[in-house]
mmCIF file of N, CA and C in Angstrom:
data_model
loop_
_atom_site.group_PDB
_atom_site.id
_atom_site.type_symbol
_atom_site.label_atom_id
_atom_site.label_comp_id
_atom_site.label_asym_id
_atom_site.label_seq_id
_atom_site.Cartn_x
_atom_site.Cartn_y
_atom_site.Cartn_z
ATOM 1 N N MET V 1 82.139 66.536 121.579
ATOM 2 C CA MET V 1 81.735 66.905 120.224
ATOM 3 C C MET V 1 82.952 66.808 119.295
ATOM 4 N N LYS V 2 82.733 66.291 118.110
ATOM 5 C CA LYS V 2 83.799 66.159 117.118
ATOM 6 C C LYS V 2 84.333 67.554 116.748
ATOM 7 N N GLN V 3 85.654 67.662 116.601
ATOM 8 C CA GLN V 3 86.306 68.933 116.247
ATOM 9 C C GLN V 3 86.860 68.824 114.833
ATOM 10 N N ILE V 4 86.599 69.828 114.007
ATOM 11 C CA ILE V 4 87.136 69.858 112.651
ATOM 12 C C ILE V 4 87.844 71.201 112.456
ATOM 13 N N GLU V 5 89.091 71.135 111.965
ATOM 14 C CA GLU V 5 89.868 72.349 111.711
ATOM 15 C C GLU V 5 90.060 72.482 110.204
ATOM 16 N N VAL V 6 89.651 73.628 109.671
ATOM 17 C CA VAL V 6 89.699 73.858 108.232
ATOM 18 C C VAL V 6 90.323 75.211 107.917
ATOM 19 N N VAL V 7 90.601 75.392 106.634
ATOM 20 C CA VAL V 7 91.097 76.668 106.124
ATOM 21 C C VAL V 7 90.148 77.140 105.025
ATOM 22 N N ALA V 8 90.046 78.457 104.863
ATOM 23 C CA ALA V 8 89.164 79.025 103.846
ATOM 24 C C ALA V 8 89.848 80.209 103.178
ATOM 25 N N ALA V 9 89.696 80.285 101.854
ATOM 26 C CA ALA V 9 90.305 81.361 101.068
ATOM 27 C C ALA V 9 89.257 82.408 100.716
ATOM 28 N N ILE V 10 89.501 83.627 101.153
ATOM 29 C CA ILE V 10 88.679 84.752 100.721
ATOM 30 C C ILE V 10 89.435 85.341 99.531
ATOM 31 N N ILE V 11 89.124 84.790 98.361
ATOM 32 C CA ILE V 11 89.838 85.189 97.143
ATOM 33 C C ILE V 11 89.212 86.467 96.610
ATOM 34 N N HIS V 12 90.052 87.468 96.403
ATOM 35 C CA HIS V 12 89.566 88.750 95.885
ATOM 36 C C HIS V 12 90.253 89.050 94.562
ATOM 37 N N ASP V 13 89.622 89.917 93.775
ATOM 38 C CA ASP V 13 90.242 90.337 92.509
ATOM 39 C C ASP V 13 90.551 91.826 92.562
ATOM 40 N N ASP V 14 91.108 92.344 91.475
ATOM 41 C CA ASP V 14 91.515 93.749 91.461
ATOM 42 C C ASP V 14 90.328 94.718 91.377
ATOM 43 N N LYS V 15 89.111 94.182 91.229
ATOM 44 C CA LYS V 15 87.907 95.014 91.222
ATOM 45 C C LYS V 15 87.236 95.029 92.594
ATOM 46 N N GLY V 16 87.857 94.342 93.567
ATOM 47 C CA GLY V 16 87.303 94.308 94.916
ATOM 48 C C GLY V 16 86.226 93.259 95.118
ATOM 49 N N ARG V 17 86.060 92.363 94.160
ATOM 50 C CA ARG V 17 85.051 91.315 94.284
ATOM 51 C C ARG V 17 85.613 90.121 95.060
ATOM 52 N N ILE V 18 84.688 89.335 95.635
ATOM 53 C CA ILE V 18 85.023 88.154 96.423
ATOM 54 C C ILE V 18 84.497 86.920 95.689
ATOM 55 N N PHE V 19 85.294 85.846 95.670
ATOM 56 C CA PHE V 19 84.920 84.600 95.001
ATOM 57 C C PHE V 19 84.181 83.693 95.980
ATOM 58 N N ALA V 20 82.949 83.336 95.637
ATOM 59 C CA ALA V 20 82.115 82.460 96.473
ATOM 60 C C ALA V 20 81.833 81.174 95.718
ATOM 61 N N THR V 21 81.779 80.049 96.445
ATOM 62 C CA THR V 21 81.508 78.750 95.825
ATOM 63 C C THR V 21 80.306 78.090 96.494
ATOM 64 N N GLN V 22 79.577 77.303 95.699
ATOM 65 C CA GLN V 22 78.403 76.590 96.203
ATOM 66 C C GLN V 22 78.755 75.115 96.379
ATOM 67 N N ARG V 23 78.527 74.594 97.585
ATOM 68 C CA ARG V 23 78.864 73.200 97.898
ATOM 69 C C ARG V 23 78.080 72.249 97.010
ATOM 70 N N GLY V 24 78.761 71.193 96.554
ATOM 71 C CA GLY V 24 78.124 70.221 95.692
ATOM 72 C C GLY V 24 77.885 68.881 96.361
ATOM 73 N N TYR V 25 78.131 68.782 97.682
ATOM 74 C CA TYR V 25 78.049 67.489 98.360
ATOM 75 C C TYR V 25 77.826 67.693 99.854
ATOM 76 N N GLY V 26 77.478 66.616 100.537
ATOM 77 C CA GLY V 26 77.427 66.593 102.001
ATOM 78 C C GLY V 26 76.167 67.188 102.603
ATOM 79 N N ASP V 27 76.192 67.286 103.938
ATOM 80 C CA ASP V 27 75.045 67.788 104.691
ATOM 81 C C ASP V 27 74.665 69.217 104.309
ATOM 82 N N TYR V 28 75.636 69.986 103.902
ATOM 83 C CA TYR V 28 75.373 71.396 103.607
ATOM 84 C C TYR V 28 75.428 71.684 102.107
ATOM 85 N N LYS V 29 75.072 70.670 101.313
ATOM 86 C CA LYS V 29 75.027 70.807 99.853
ATOM 87 C C LYS V 29 74.169 72.007 99.488
ATOM 88 N N ASP V 30 74.590 72.742 98.477
ATOM 89 C CA ASP V 30 73.925 73.936 97.938
ATOM 90 C C ASP V 30 74.182 75.205 98.748
ATOM 91 N N GLY V 31 74.772 75.086 99.934
ATOM 92 C CA GLY V 31 75.128 76.281 100.688
ATOM 93 C C GLY V 31 76.356 76.945 100.072
ATOM 94 N N TRP V 32 76.480 78.234 100.265
ATOM 95 C CA TRP V 32 77.610 78.990 99.709
ATOM 96 C C TRP V 32 78.683 79.159 100.775
ATOM 97 N N GLU V 33 79.933 79.108 100.316
ATOM 98 C CA GLU V 33 81.073 79.144 101.236
ATOM 99 C C GLU V 33 82.295 79.722 100.534
ATOM 100 N N PHE V 34 83.303 79.985 101.354
ATOM 101 C CA PHE V 34 84.622 80.304 100.809
ATOM 102 C C PHE V 34 85.299 78.966 100.537
ATOM 103 N N PRO V 35 85.981 78.825 99.400
ATOM 104 C CA PRO V 35 86.634 77.545 99.111
ATOM 105 C C PRO V 35 87.758 77.254 100.107
ATOM 106 N N GLY V 36 88.016 75.979 100.300
ATOM 107 C CA GLY V 36 89.057 75.548 101.233
ATOM 108 C C GLY V 36 88.791 74.125 101.661
ATOM 109 N N GLY V 37 89.299 73.754 102.823
ATOM 110 C CA GLY V 37 89.073 72.390 103.277
ATOM 111 C C GLY V 37 89.842 72.067 104.532
ATOM 112 N N LYS V 38 89.875 70.774 104.864
ATOM 113 C CA LYS V 38 90.486 70.304 106.098
ATOM 114 C C LYS V 38 92.011 70.363 106.035
ATOM 115 N N MET V 39 92.575 70.679 107.191
ATOM 116 C CA MET V 39 94.025 70.656 107.345
ATOM 117 C C MET V 39 94.471 69.224 107.603
ATOM 118 N N GLU V 40 95.607 68.846 107.036
ATOM 119 C CA GLU V 40 96.222 67.536 107.302
ATOM 120 C C GLU V 40 97.039 67.648 108.595
ATOM 121 N N PRO V 41 97.246 66.539 109.313
ATOM 122 C CA PRO V 41 98.071 66.594 110.528
ATOM 123 C C PRO V 41 99.463 67.172 110.229
ATOM 124 N N GLY V 42 99.885 68.111 111.060
ATOM 125 C CA GLY V 42 101.200 68.730 110.914
ATOM 126 C C GLY V 42 101.298 69.812 109.855
ATOM 127 N N GLU V 43 100.219 70.090 109.171
ATOM 128 C CA GLU V 43 100.218 71.076 108.087
ATOM 129 C C GLU V 43 99.945 72.475 108.646
ATOM 130 N N MET V 44 100.683 73.454 108.169
ATOM 131 C CA MET V 44 100.424 74.851 108.525
ATOM 132 C C MET V 44 99.184 75.315 107.756
ATOM 133 N N PRO V 45 98.392 76.226 108.326
ATOM 134 C CA PRO V 45 97.179 76.673 107.635
ATOM 135 C C PRO V 45 97.420 77.189 106.216
ATOM 136 N N GLU V 46 98.457 77.990 106.031
ATOM 137 C CA GLU V 46 98.726 78.545 104.699
ATOM 138 C C GLU V 46 99.049 77.449 103.684
ATOM 139 N N GLU V 47 99.813 76.436 104.119
ATOM 140 C CA GLU V 47 100.136 75.302 103.232
ATOM 141 C C GLU V 47 98.866 74.534 102.875
ATOM 142 N N ALA V 48 98.034 74.290 103.881
ATOM 143 C CA ALA V 48 96.789 73.561 103.668
ATOM 144 C C ALA V 48 95.899 74.304 102.668
ATOM 145 N N LEU V 49 95.846 75.610 102.803
ATOM 146 C CA LEU V 49 94.992 76.400 101.924
ATOM 147 C C LEU V 49 95.477 76.341 100.476
ATOM 148 N N LYS V 50 96.766 76.466 100.273
ATOM 149 C CA LYS V 50 97.306 76.366 98.908
ATOM 150 C C LYS V 50 97.014 74.991 98.305
ATOM 151 N N ARG V 51 97.176 73.933 99.105
ATOM 152 C CA ARG V 51 96.910 72.572 98.636
ATOM 153 C C ARG V 51 95.432 72.394 98.302
ATOM 154 N N GLU V 52 94.559 72.833 99.207
ATOM 155 C CA GLU V 52 93.116 72.660 99.000
ATOM 156 C C GLU V 52 92.612 73.429 97.771
ATOM 157 N N ILE V 53 93.091 74.647 97.587
ATOM 158 C CA ILE V 53 92.635 75.435 96.431
ATOM 159 C C ILE V 53 93.141 74.809 95.138
ATOM 160 N N TRP V 54 94.341 74.256 95.162
ATOM 161 C CA TRP V 54 94.823 73.555 93.972
ATOM 162 C C TRP V 54 93.949 72.327 93.690
ATOM 163 N N GLU V 55 93.637 71.543 94.734
ATOM 164 C CA GLU V 55 92.817 70.336 94.552
ATOM 165 C C GLU V 55 91.391 70.660 94.097
ATOM 166 N N GLU V 56 90.789 71.708 94.660
ATOM 167 C CA GLU V 56 89.391 72.040 94.369
ATOM 168 C C GLU V 56 89.202 72.887 93.120
ATOM 169 N N LEU V 57 90.185 73.741 92.810
ATOM 170 C CA LEU V 57 89.985 74.753 91.758
ATOM 171 C C LEU V 57 91.094 74.794 90.709
ATOM 172 N N GLU V 58 92.099 73.903 90.831
ATOM 173 C CA GLU V 58 93.254 73.902 89.914
ATOM 174 C C GLU V 58 93.826 75.309 89.745
ATOM 175 N N THR V 59 93.985 75.981 90.876
ATOM 176 C CA THR V 59 94.472 77.355 90.877
ATOM 177 C C THR V 59 95.524 77.512 91.960
ATOM 178 N N LYS V 60 96.593 78.237 91.632
ATOM 179 C CA LYS V 60 97.612 78.590 92.622
ATOM 180 C C LYS V 60 97.241 79.969 93.174
ATOM 181 N N ILE V 61 97.300 80.087 94.508
ATOM 182 C CA ILE V 61 96.946 81.352 95.145
ATOM 183 C C ILE V 61 98.123 81.909 95.925
ATOM 184 N N VAL V 62 98.056 83.205 96.184
ATOM 185 C CA VAL V 62 98.963 83.877 97.100
ATOM 186 C C VAL V 62 98.152 84.130 98.370
ATOM 187 N N VAL V 63 98.615 83.584 99.493
ATOM 188 C CA VAL V 63 97.952 83.817 100.778
ATOM 189 C C VAL V 63 98.528 85.104 101.344
ATOM 190 N N GLU V 64 97.671 86.120 101.455
ATOM 191 C CA GLU V 64 98.154 87.449 101.836
ATOM 192 C C GLU V 64 98.136 87.692 103.342
ATOM 193 N N SER V 65 97.004 87.441 104.004
ATOM 194 C CA SER V 65 96.931 87.702 105.442
ATOM 195 C C SER V 65 95.751 86.968 106.071
ATOM 196 N N LEU V 66 95.871 86.729 107.374
ATOM 197 C CA LEU V 66 94.786 86.116 108.131
ATOM 198 C C LEU V 66 93.718 87.174 108.379
ATOM 199 N N VAL V 67 92.468 86.865 108.034
ATOM 200 C CA VAL V 67 91.358 87.791 108.270
ATOM 201 C C VAL V 67 90.769 87.524 109.650
ATOM 202 N N GLN V 68 90.437 86.250 109.920
ATOM 203 C CA GLN V 68 89.926 85.883 111.229
ATOM 204 C C GLN V 68 89.884 84.365 111.365
ATOM 205 N N ILE V 69 89.776 83.929 112.601
ATOM 206 C CA ILE V 69 89.566 82.513 112.890
ATOM 207 C C ILE V 69 88.165 82.406 113.475
ATOM 208 N N VAL V 70 87.319 81.640 112.809
ATOM 209 C CA VAL V 70 85.938 81.460 113.233
ATOM 210 C C VAL V 70 85.825 80.151 114.009
ATOM 211 N N GLU V 71 85.188 80.213 115.158
ATOM 212 C CA GLU V 71 84.848 79.015 115.938
ATOM 213 C C GLU V 71 83.327 78.930 115.893
ATOM 214 N N PHE V 72 82.801 77.814 115.372
ATOM 215 C CA PHE V 72 81.353 77.709 115.195
ATOM 216 C C PHE V 72 80.881 76.297 115.513
ATOM 217 N N ASP V 73 79.777 76.195 116.259
ATOM 218 C CA ASP V 73 79.203 74.892 116.589
ATOM 219 C C ASP V 73 78.068 74.559 115.644
ATOM 220 N N TYR V 74 78.319 73.579 114.763
ATOM 221 C CA TYR V 74 77.259 72.984 113.959
ATOM 222 C C TYR V 74 76.652 71.874 114.813
ATOM 223 N N PRO V 75 75.460 71.361 114.477
ATOM 224 C CA PRO V 75 74.856 70.298 115.300
ATOM 225 C C PRO V 75 75.751 69.060 115.452
ATOM 226 N N GLN V 76 76.496 68.692 114.401
ATOM 227 C CA GLN V 76 77.284 67.462 114.417
ATOM 228 C C GLN V 76 78.743 67.645 114.840
ATOM 229 N N PHE V 77 79.259 68.882 114.819
ATOM 230 C CA PHE V 77 80.682 69.085 115.089
ATOM 231 C C PHE V 77 80.974 70.541 115.439
ATOM 232 N N HIS V 78 82.170 70.749 116.027
ATOM 233 C CA HIS V 78 82.687 72.101 116.290
ATOM 234 C C HIS V 78 83.695 72.417 115.196
ATOM 235 N N LEU V 79 83.523 73.549 114.548
ATOM 236 C CA LEU V 79 84.390 73.960 113.444
ATOM 237 C C LEU V 79 85.326 75.077 113.886
ATOM 238 N N LYS V 80 86.598 74.919 113.549
ATOM 239 C CA LYS V 80 87.570 76.007 113.681
ATOM 240 C C LYS V 80 88.051 76.297 112.273
ATOM 241 N N MET V 81 87.763 77.507 111.781
ATOM 242 C CA MET V 81 88.051 77.855 110.388
ATOM 243 C C MET V 81 89.000 79.058 110.319
ATOM 244 N N HIS V 82 90.180 78.828 109.741
ATOM 245 C CA HIS V 82 91.179 79.880 109.533
ATOM 246 C C HIS V 82 90.879 80.527 108.173
ATOM 247 N N CYS V 83 90.513 81.800 108.185
ATOM 248 C CA CYS V 83 90.096 82.491 106.954
ATOM 249 C C CYS V 83 91.175 83.479 106.514
ATOM 250 N N PHE V 84 91.660 83.301 105.288
ATOM 251 C CA PHE V 84 92.761 84.118 104.775
ATOM 252 C C PHE V 84 92.342 84.920 103.549
ATOM 253 N N TRP V 85 92.832 86.142 103.490
ATOM 254 C CA TRP V 85 92.694 87.014 102.333
ATOM 255 C C TRP V 85 93.684 86.496 101.294
ATOM 256 N N CYS V 86 93.217 86.217 100.078
ATOM 257 C CA CYS V 86 94.061 85.599 99.049
ATOM 258 C C CYS V 86 93.795 86.236 97.690
ATOM 259 N N ARG V 87 94.739 86.004 96.783
ATOM 260 C CA ARG V 87 94.531 86.385 95.387
ATOM 261 C C ARG V 87 95.050 85.270 94.492
ATOM 262 N N VAL V 88 94.540 85.238 93.272
ATOM 263 C CA VAL V 88 94.953 84.219 92.308
ATOM 264 C C VAL V 88 96.359 84.546 91.823
ATOM 265 N N ASP V 89 97.226 83.545 91.828
ATOM 266 C CA ASP V 89 98.566 83.678 91.268
ATOM 267 C C ASP V 89 98.550 83.150 89.832
ATOM 268 N N SER V 90 97.995 81.942 89.638
ATOM 269 C CA SER V 90 97.836 81.377 88.291
ATOM 270 C C SER V 90 96.738 80.326 88.330
ATOM 271 N N GLY V 91 96.122 80.109 87.177
ATOM 272 C CA GLY V 91 95.033 79.146 87.089
ATOM 273 C C GLY V 91 93.725 79.852 86.754
ATOM 274 N N SER V 92 92.681 79.049 86.540
ATOM 275 C CA SER V 92 91.432 79.633 86.056
ATOM 276 C C SER V 92 90.225 79.331 86.943
ATOM 277 N N LEU V 93 90.451 78.957 88.223
ATOM 278 C CA LEU V 93 89.356 78.681 89.157
ATOM 279 C C LEU V 93 88.357 77.686 88.560
ATOM 280 N N THR V 94 88.871 76.523 88.177
ATOM 281 C CA THR V 94 88.071 75.447 87.594
ATOM 282 C C THR V 94 87.340 74.694 88.706
ATOM 283 N N LEU V 95 86.012 74.622 88.636
ATOM 284 C CA LEU V 95 85.229 73.960 89.676
ATOM 285 C C LEU V 95 85.337 72.439 89.551
ATOM 286 N N LYS V 96 85.960 71.801 90.538
ATOM 287 C CA LYS V 96 86.106 70.346 90.541
ATOM 288 C C LYS V 96 85.186 69.689 91.572
ATOM 289 N N GLU V 97 84.799 70.412 92.614
ATOM 290 C CA GLU V 97 83.963 69.859 93.670
ATOM 291 C C GLU V 97 82.704 70.675 93.931
ATOM 292 N N HIS V 98 82.661 71.890 93.448
ATOM 293 C CA HIS V 98 81.535 72.786 93.713
ATOM 294 C C HIS V 98 80.530 72.778 92.563
ATOM 295 N N GLU V 99 79.282 73.096 92.886
ATOM 296 C CA GLU V 99 78.219 73.168 91.873
ATOM 297 C C GLU V 99 78.286 74.449 91.059
ATOM 298 N N ALA V 100 78.643 75.535 91.736
ATOM 299 C CA ALA V 100 78.633 76.841 91.080
ATOM 300 C C ALA V 100 79.589 77.772 91.808
ATOM 301 N N ALA V 101 79.888 78.895 91.166
ATOM 302 C CA ALA V 101 80.729 79.917 91.782
ATOM 303 C C ALA V 101 80.315 81.273 91.229
ATOM 304 N N ARG V 102 80.565 82.307 92.017
ATOM 305 C CA ARG V 102 80.255 83.660 91.582
ATOM 306 C C ARG V 102 81.269 84.628 92.169
ATOM 307 N N TRP V 103 81.565 85.661 91.405
ATOM 308 C CA TRP V 103 82.321 86.794 91.921
ATOM 309 C C TRP V 103 81.292 87.788 92.435
ATOM 310 N N LEU V 104 81.399 88.186 93.692
ATOM 311 C CA LEU V 104 80.422 89.077 94.318
ATOM 312 C C LEU V 104 81.071 90.373 94.768
ATOM 313 N N THR V 105 80.402 91.491 94.464
ATOM 314 C CA THR V 105 80.845 92.772 95.006
ATOM 315 C C THR V 105 80.399 92.836 96.472
ATOM 316 N N LYS V 106 80.894 93.819 97.190
ATOM 317 C CA LYS V 106 80.503 93.973 98.593
ATOM 318 C C LYS V 106 78.979 94.095 98.716
ATOM 319 N N ASP V 107 78.342 94.802 97.786
ATOM 320 C CA ASP V 107 76.887 94.983 97.812
ATOM 321 C C ASP V 107 76.127 93.704 97.470
ATOM 322 N N GLU V 108 76.787 92.745 96.841
ATOM 323 C CA GLU V 108 76.134 91.493 96.438
ATOM 324 C C GLU V 108 76.360 90.341 97.424
ATOM 325 N N LEU V 109 77.093 90.583 98.492
ATOM 326 C CA LEU V 109 77.445 89.502 99.417
ATOM 327 C C LEU V 109 76.224 88.796 100.010
ATOM 328 N N ASP V 110 75.109 89.511 100.166
ATOM 329 C CA ASP V 110 73.899 88.906 100.728
ATOM 330 C C ASP V 110 73.027 88.224 99.678
ATOM 331 N N SER V 111 73.494 88.151 98.434
ATOM 332 C CA SER V 111 72.672 87.590 97.357
ATOM 333 C C SER V 111 72.717 86.061 97.303
ATOM 334 N N VAL V 112 73.550 85.434 98.133
ATOM 335 C CA VAL V 112 73.621 83.965 98.189
ATOM 336 C C VAL V 112 73.394 83.514 99.627
ATOM 337 N N GLN V 113 73.025 82.233 99.789
ATOM 338 C CA GLN V 113 72.790 81.647 101.117
ATOM 339 C C GLN V 113 74.093 81.092 101.670
ATOM 340 N N TRP V 114 74.813 81.896 102.448
ATOM 341 C CA TRP V 114 76.081 81.485 103.038
ATOM 342 C C TRP V 114 75.855 80.451 104.131
ATOM 343 N N LEU V 115 76.793 79.531 104.276
ATOM 344 C CA LEU V 115 76.771 78.609 105.407
ATOM 345 C C LEU V 115 76.989 79.419 106.682
ATOM 346 N N PRO V 116 76.445 78.961 107.822
ATOM 347 C CA PRO V 116 76.508 79.766 109.053
ATOM 348 C C PRO V 116 77.902 80.237 109.465
ATOM 349 N N ALA V 117 78.898 79.377 109.417
ATOM 350 C CA ALA V 117 80.248 79.798 109.825
ATOM 351 C C ALA V 117 80.803 80.848 108.864
ATOM 352 N N ASP V 118 80.537 80.689 107.572
ATOM 353 C CA ASP V 118 81.017 81.658 106.578
ATOM 354 C C ASP V 118 80.302 83.000 106.729
ATOM 355 N N LEU V 119 79.060 82.963 107.196
ATOM 356 C CA LEU V 119 78.290 84.189 107.400
ATOM 357 C C LEU V 119 78.964 85.104 108.415
ATOM 358 N N GLU V 120 79.637 84.523 109.407
ATOM 359 C CA GLU V 120 80.375 85.347 110.375
ATOM 360 C C GLU V 120 81.465 86.164 109.669
ATOM 361 N N VAL V 121 82.110 85.557 108.686
ATOM 362 C CA VAL V 121 83.155 86.243 107.929
ATOM 363 C C VAL V 121 82.526 87.327 107.044
ATOM 364 N N ILE V 122 81.401 87.009 106.419
ATOM 365 C CA ILE V 122 80.699 87.977 105.567
ATOM 366 C C ILE V 122 80.349 89.221 106.377
ATOM 367 N N ASN V 123 79.822 89.026 107.579
ATOM 368 C CA ASN V 123 79.474 90.169 108.427
ATOM 369 C C ASN V 123 80.694 91.018 108.751
ATOM 370 N N GLU V 124 81.827 90.367 108.960
ATOM 371 C CA GLU V 124 83.080 91.095 109.205
ATOM 372 C C GLU V 124 83.514 91.877 107.963
ATOM 373 N N LEU V 125 83.405 91.250 106.788
ATOM 374 C CA LEU V 125 83.800 91.927 105.550
ATOM 375 C C LEU V 125 82.904 93.131 105.259
ATOM 376 N N LYS V 126 81.609 92.975 105.506
ATOM 377 C CA LYS V 126 80.679 94.081 105.253
ATOM 378 C C LYS V 126 80.920 95.258 106.198
ATOM 379 N N ALA V 127 81.429 94.970 107.401
ATOM 380 C CA ALA V 127 81.685 96.015 108.387
ATOM 381 C C ALA V 127 82.920 96.861 108.052
ATOM 382 N N LYS V 128 83.771 96.312 107.165
ATOM 383 C CA LYS V 128 85.020 97.027 106.821
ATOM 384 C C LYS V 128 84.798 98.021 105.712
#
């Protein structure tokens, strides 16, 4: 099975909200996810995440800590996703690849259709 290694930013604000994005392309178009993307060969996860968030959202982030690493089998591939707690350093979270975005409180996390791998992270966040 094809293996894909990605990074994901759980961007939070000072009100405790989480930034969620809606995919605008691919097999999982319209599903909600944490922004991020594929790691380049030889790239550290934190570096990859800063690069991906800049490319997708024109925003510089501070990567604060690793929340969890999700291993998930989609029908077409095995996903390994490094999920980091992050905050905005500068920029305005401009959507370049996503259809939509929302800031969600902990009580609103179930208000969007999360992609299956991201749902594992949501369940962890709700448990805290």
